[in-house]
mmCIF file of C-alpha atoms in Angstrom:
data_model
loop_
_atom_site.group_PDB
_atom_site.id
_atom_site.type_symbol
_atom_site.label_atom_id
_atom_site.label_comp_id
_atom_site.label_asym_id
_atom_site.label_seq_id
_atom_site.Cartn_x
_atom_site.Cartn_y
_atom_site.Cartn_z
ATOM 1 C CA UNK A 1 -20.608 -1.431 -17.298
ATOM 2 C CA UNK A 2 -18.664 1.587 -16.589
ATOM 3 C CA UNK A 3 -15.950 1.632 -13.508
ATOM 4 C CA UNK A 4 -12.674 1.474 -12.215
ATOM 5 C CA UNK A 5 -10.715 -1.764 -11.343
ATOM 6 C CA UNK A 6 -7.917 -2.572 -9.160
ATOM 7 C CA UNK A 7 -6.053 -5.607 -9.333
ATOM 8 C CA UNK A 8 -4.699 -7.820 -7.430
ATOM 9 C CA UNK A 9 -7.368 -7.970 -4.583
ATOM 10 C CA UNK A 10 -5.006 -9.322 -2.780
ATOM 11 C CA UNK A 11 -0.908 -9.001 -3.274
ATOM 12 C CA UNK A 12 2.468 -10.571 -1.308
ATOM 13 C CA UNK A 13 5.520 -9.647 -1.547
ATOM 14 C CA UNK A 14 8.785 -10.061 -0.312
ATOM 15 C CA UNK A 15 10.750 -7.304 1.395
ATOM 16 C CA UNK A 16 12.859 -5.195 -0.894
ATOM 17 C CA UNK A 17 11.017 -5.962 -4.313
ATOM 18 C CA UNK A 18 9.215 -3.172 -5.871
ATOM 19 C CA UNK A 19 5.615 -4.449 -7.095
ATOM 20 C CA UNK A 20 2.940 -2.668 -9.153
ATOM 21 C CA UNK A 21 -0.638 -2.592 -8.604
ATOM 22 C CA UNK A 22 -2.910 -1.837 -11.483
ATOM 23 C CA UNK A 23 -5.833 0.951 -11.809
ATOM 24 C CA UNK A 24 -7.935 0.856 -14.947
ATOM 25 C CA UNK A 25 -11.105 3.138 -15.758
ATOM 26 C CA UNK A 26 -13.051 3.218 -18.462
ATOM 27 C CA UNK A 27 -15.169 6.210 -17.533
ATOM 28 C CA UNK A 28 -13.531 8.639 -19.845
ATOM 29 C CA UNK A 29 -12.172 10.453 -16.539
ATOM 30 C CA UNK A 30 -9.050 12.848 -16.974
ATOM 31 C CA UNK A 31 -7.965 12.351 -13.281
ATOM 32 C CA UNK A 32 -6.821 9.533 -11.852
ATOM 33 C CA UNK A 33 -5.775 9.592 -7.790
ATOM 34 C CA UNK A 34 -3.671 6.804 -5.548
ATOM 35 C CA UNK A 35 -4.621 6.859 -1.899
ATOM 36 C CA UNK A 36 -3.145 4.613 0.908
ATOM 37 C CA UNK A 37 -4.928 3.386 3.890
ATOM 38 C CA UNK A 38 -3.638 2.166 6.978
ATOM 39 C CA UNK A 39 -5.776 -0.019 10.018
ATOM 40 C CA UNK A 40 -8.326 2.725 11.590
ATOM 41 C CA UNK A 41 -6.586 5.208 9.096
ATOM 42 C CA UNK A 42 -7.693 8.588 6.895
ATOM 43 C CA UNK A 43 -7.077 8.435 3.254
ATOM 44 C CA UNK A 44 -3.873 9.699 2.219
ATOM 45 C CA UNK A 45 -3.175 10.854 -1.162
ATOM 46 C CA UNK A 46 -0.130 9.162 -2.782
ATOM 47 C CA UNK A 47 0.120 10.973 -6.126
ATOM 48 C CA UNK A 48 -2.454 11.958 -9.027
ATOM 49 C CA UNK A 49 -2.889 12.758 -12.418
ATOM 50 C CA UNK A 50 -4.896 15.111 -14.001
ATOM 51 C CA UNK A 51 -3.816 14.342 -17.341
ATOM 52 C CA UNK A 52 -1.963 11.884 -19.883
ATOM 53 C CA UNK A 53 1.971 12.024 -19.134
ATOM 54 C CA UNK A 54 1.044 14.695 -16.274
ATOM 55 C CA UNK A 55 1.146 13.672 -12.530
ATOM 56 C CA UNK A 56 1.687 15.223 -8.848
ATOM 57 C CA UNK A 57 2.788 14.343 -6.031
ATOM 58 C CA UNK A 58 0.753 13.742 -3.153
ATOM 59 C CA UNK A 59 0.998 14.112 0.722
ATOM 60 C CA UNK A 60 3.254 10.406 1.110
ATOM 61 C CA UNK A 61 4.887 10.126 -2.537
ATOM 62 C CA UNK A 62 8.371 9.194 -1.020
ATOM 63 C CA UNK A 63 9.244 5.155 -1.845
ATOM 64 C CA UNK A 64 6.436 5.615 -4.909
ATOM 65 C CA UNK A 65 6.230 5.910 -8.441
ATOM 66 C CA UNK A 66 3.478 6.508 -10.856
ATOM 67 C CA UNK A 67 3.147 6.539 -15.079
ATOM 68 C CA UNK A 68 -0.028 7.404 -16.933
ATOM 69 C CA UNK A 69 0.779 7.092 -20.480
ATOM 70 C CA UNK A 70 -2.681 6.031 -21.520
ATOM 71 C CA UNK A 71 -6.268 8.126 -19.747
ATOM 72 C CA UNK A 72 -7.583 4.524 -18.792
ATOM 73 C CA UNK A 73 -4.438 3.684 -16.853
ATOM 74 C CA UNK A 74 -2.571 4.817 -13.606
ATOM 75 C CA UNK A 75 -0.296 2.386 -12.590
ATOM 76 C CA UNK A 76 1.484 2.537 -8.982
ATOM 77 C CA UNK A 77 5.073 1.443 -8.157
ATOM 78 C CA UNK A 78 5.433 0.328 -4.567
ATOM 79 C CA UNK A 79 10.043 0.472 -4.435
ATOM 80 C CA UNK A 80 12.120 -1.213 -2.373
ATOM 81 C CA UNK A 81 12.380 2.586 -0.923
ATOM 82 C CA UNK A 82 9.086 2.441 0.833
ATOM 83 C CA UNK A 83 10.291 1.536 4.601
ATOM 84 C CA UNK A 84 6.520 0.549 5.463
ATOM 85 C CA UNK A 85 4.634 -0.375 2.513
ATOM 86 C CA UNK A 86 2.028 -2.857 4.000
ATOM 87 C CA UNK A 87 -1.302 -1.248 3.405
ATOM 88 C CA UNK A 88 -4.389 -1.073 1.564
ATOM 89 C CA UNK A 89 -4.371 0.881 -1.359
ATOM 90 C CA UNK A 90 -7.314 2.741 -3.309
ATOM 91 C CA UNK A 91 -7.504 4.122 -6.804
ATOM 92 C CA UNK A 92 -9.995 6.486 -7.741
ATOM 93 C CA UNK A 93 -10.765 8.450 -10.734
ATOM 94 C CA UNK A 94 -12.825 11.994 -11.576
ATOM 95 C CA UNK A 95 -14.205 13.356 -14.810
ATOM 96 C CA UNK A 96 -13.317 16.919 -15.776
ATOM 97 C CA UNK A 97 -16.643 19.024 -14.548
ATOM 98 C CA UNK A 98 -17.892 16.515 -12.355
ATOM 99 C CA UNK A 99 -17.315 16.314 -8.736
ATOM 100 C CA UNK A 100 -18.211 12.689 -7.863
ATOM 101 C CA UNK A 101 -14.631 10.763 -7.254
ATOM 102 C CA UNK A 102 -15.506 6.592 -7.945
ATOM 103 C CA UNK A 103 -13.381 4.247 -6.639
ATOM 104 C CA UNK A 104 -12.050 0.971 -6.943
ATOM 105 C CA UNK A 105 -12.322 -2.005 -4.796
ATOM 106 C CA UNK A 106 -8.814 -1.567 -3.556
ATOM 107 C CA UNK A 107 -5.404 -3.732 -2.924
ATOM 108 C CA UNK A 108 -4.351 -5.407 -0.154
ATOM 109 C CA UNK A 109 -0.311 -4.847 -0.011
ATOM 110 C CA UNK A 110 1.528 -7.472 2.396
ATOM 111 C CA UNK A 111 5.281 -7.068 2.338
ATOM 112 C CA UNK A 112 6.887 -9.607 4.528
ATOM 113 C CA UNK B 1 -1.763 23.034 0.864
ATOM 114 C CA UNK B 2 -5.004 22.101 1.866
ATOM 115 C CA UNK B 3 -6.072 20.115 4.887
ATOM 116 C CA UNK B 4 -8.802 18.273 6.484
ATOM 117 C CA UNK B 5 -9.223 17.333 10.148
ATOM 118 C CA UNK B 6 -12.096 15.023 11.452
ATOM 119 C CA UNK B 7 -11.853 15.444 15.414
ATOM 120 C CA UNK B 8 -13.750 12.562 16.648
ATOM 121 C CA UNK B 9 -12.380 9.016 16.108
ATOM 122 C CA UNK B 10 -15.505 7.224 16.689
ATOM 123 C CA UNK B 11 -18.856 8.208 17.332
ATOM 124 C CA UNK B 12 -21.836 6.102 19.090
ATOM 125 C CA UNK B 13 -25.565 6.380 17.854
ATOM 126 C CA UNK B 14 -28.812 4.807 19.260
ATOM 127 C CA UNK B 15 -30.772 3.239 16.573
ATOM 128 C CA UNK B 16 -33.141 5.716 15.284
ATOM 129 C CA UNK B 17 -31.332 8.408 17.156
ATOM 130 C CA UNK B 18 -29.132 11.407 15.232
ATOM 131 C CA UNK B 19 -25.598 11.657 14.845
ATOM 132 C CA UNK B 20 -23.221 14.929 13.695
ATOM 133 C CA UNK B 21 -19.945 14.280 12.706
ATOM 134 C CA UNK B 22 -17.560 17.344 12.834
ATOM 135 C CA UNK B 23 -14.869 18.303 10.006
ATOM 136 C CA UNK B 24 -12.951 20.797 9.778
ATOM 137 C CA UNK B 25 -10.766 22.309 6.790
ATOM 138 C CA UNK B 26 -8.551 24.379 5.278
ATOM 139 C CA UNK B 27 -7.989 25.773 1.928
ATOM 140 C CA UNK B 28 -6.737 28.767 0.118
ATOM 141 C CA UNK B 29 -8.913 28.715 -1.918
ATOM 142 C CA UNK B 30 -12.191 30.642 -2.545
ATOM 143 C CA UNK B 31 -13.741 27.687 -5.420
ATOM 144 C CA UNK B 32 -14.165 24.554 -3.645
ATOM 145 C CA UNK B 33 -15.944 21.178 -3.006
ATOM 146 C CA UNK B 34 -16.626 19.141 0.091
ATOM 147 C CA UNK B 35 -17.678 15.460 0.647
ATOM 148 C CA UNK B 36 -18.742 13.064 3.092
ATOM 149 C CA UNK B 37 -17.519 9.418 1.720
ATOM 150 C CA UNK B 38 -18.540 6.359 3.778
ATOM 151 C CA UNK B 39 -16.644 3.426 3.900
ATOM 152 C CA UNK B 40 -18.598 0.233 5.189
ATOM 153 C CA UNK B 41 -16.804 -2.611 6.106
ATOM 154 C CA UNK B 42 -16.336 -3.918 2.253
ATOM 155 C CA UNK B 43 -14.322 -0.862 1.734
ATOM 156 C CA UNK B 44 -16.281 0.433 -0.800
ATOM 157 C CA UNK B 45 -16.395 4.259 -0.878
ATOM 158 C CA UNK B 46 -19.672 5.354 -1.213
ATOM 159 C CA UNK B 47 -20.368 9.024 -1.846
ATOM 160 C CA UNK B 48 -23.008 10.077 0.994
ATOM 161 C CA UNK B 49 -23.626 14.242 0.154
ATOM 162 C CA UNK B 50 -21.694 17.117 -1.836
ATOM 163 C CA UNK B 51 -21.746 21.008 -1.515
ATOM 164 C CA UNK B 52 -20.582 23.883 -3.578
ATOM 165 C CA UNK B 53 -18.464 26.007 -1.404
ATOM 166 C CA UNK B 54 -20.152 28.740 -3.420
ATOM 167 C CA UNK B 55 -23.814 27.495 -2.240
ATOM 168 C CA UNK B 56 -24.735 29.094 0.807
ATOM 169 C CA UNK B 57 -27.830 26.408 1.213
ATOM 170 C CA UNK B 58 -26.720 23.484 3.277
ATOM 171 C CA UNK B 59 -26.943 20.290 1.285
ATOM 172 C CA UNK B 60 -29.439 17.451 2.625
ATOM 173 C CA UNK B 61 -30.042 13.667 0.977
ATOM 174 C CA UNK B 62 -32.590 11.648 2.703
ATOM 175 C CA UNK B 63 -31.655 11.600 5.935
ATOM 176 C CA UNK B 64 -28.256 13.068 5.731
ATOM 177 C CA UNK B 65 -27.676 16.777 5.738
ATOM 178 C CA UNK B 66 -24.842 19.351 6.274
ATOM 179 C CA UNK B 67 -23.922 22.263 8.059
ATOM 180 C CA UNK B 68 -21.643 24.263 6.313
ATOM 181 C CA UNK B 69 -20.230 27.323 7.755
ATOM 182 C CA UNK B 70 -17.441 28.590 5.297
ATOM 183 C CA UNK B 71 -16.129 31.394 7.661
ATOM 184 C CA UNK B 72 -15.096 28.825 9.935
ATOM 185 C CA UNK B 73 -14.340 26.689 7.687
ATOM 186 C CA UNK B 74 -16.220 23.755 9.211
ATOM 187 C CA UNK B 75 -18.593 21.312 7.467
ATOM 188 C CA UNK B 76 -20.214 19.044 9.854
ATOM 189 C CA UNK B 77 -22.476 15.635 8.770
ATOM 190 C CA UNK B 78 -25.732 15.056 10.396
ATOM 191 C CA UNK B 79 -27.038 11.111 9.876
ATOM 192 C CA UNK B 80 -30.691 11.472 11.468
ATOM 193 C CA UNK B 81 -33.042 8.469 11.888
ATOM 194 C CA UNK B 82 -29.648 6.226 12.181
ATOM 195 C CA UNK B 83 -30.022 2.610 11.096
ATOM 196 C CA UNK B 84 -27.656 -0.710 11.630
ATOM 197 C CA UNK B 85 -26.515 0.188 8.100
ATOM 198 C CA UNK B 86 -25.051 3.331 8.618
ATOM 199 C CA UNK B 87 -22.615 1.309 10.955
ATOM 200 C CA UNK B 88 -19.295 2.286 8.976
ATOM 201 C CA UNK B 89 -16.568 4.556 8.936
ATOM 202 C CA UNK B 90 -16.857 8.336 7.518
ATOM 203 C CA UNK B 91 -14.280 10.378 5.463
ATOM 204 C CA UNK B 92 -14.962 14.040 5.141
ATOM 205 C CA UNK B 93 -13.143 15.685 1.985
ATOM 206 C CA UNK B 94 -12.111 18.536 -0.256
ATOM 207 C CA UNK B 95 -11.543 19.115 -3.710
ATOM 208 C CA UNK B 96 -10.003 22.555 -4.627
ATOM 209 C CA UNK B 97 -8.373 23.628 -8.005
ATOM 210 C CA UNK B 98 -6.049 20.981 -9.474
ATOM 211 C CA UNK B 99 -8.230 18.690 -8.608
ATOM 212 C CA UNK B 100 -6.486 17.575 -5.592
ATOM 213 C CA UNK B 101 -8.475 15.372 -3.589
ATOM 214 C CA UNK B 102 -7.837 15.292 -0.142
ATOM 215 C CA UNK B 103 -9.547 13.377 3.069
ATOM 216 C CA UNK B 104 -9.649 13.730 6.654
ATOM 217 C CA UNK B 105 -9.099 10.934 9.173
ATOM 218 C CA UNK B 106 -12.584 9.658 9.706
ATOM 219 C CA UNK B 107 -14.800 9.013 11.798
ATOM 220 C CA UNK B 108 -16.011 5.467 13.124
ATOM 221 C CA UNK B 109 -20.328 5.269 13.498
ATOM 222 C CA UNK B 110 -21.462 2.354 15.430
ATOM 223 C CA UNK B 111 -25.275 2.310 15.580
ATOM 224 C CA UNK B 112 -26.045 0.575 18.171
ATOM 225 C CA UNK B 113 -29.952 -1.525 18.324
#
C-alpha cells in the first residue's frame, strides 16, 4: 500500500542532543513538508521540499535542519538549538499536479 | 507571505444541528488552493473539502460545503446534519505557488448528543 511513514511514534530525549525523526513516502510525491504541533495548536510549517537536494524554510525553521537527498525521504534534525522542542511533529507529502497533501501518523518529541 | 487565521477556538454543535467555521486568508497570489483538514483525536489528518480559487462555485461533499468569497478573502466550512463523529479539531489551509502549504490555528467542534 501506498503512504507516508513517520517513525518513532514515540521519541525521548535528553536536553541538548539533536535527534532525527524519519519521513518516508512512497507515493512518487515531489514535495515533502515538516509541520510542528503544539497542545490546542495550528500547524506550523517547519521547512519543505519541493524537490531532490532543494528545500525552504518554513515559518519556525530556527533550531532545525532538513536533507532530502533521495524523493522518498525528508529527514528532520531537531539541534540542541531548538530552546523548546517538545512537540508533535507531522510529515506530509504532495504530488506535482495534485492538491491532496497525505500525512503521516506523526512523532511525539519529549525532550527532558 | 501567506497567512491563514481561523477566529474561533472552539465551536459547539447540537447533534444534528449545523455548524460554520470561519477562515480567513491571505495571499498574493491570484492561483490558489484552500482546504479544510480535520484532525480527530488519533491525529490523523483527514482531508474534508478542496476549492480552486479560480472556481467561483462553492465546493460541497456530503454534508460539508463552503462559502468562498475571494474578494474578502474568506472561506468559511459549513458541517450540516452534525454527528458525534465530526467531534474533532479543524485546520483551514492554503496552497499557493511553491507549493507552500500553510494552516490556520483551528478550530475545536464538539457535537454535543
Amino acid at each position: 500500500d501506498g503512504g507516508i511513514t513517520q517513525s518513532p511514534k514515540y521519541l525521548f530525549r535528553k536536553e541538548g542532543q539533536n535527534v532525527t525523526l524519519s519521513c518516508e513516502q512512497n507515493l512518487n510525491h515531489d514535495a515533502m513538508y515538516w509541520y510542528r504541533q503544539d497542545p490546542g495548536q495550528g500547524l506550523r510549517l517547519i521547512y519543505y521540499s519541493q524537490i531532490v537536494n532543494d528545500f525552504q524554510k518554513g515559518d519556525i525553521a530556527e533550531g532545525y535542519s532538513v536533507s532530502r537527498e533521495k524523493k522518498e525521504s525528508f529527514p528532520l534534525t531537531v539541534t540542541s538549538a531548538q530552546k523548546n522542542p517538545t512537540a508533535f511533529y507531522l510529515c506530509a507529502s504532495l504530488g506535482i499536479g495534485s492538491t491532496e497533501a497525505f500525512f503521516g501518523q506523526g512523532t511525539r518529541l519529549t525532550v527532558v | 507571505a501567506q497567512t491563514v487565521t481561523q477566529s474561533q477556538p472552539e465551536m459547539s454543535v447540537q447533534e444534528a444541528e449545523t455548524v460554520t467555521l470561519s477562515c480567513t486568508y491571505d495571499t498574493s497570489e491570484s492561483d490558489y488552493y484552500l482546504f479544510w483538514y480535520k484532525q480527530p483525536p488519533s491525529r490523523q489528518m483527514i482531508l474534508v473539502i478542496r476549492q480552486e480559487a479560480y472556481k467561483q462555485q462553492n465546493a460541497t461533499e456530503n454534508r460539508f460545503s463552503v462559502n468562498f468569497q475571494k474578494a474578502a478573502k474568506s472561506f468559511s466550512l459549513k458541517i450540516s446534519d452534525s454527528q458525534l463523529g465530526d467531534a474533532a479539531m479543524y485546520f483551514c489551509a492554503i496552497k499557493a505557488a511553491g507549493n507552500k502549504l500553510t494552516f490556520g490555528g483551528g478550530t475545536r467542534v464538539l457535537v454535543k448528543p
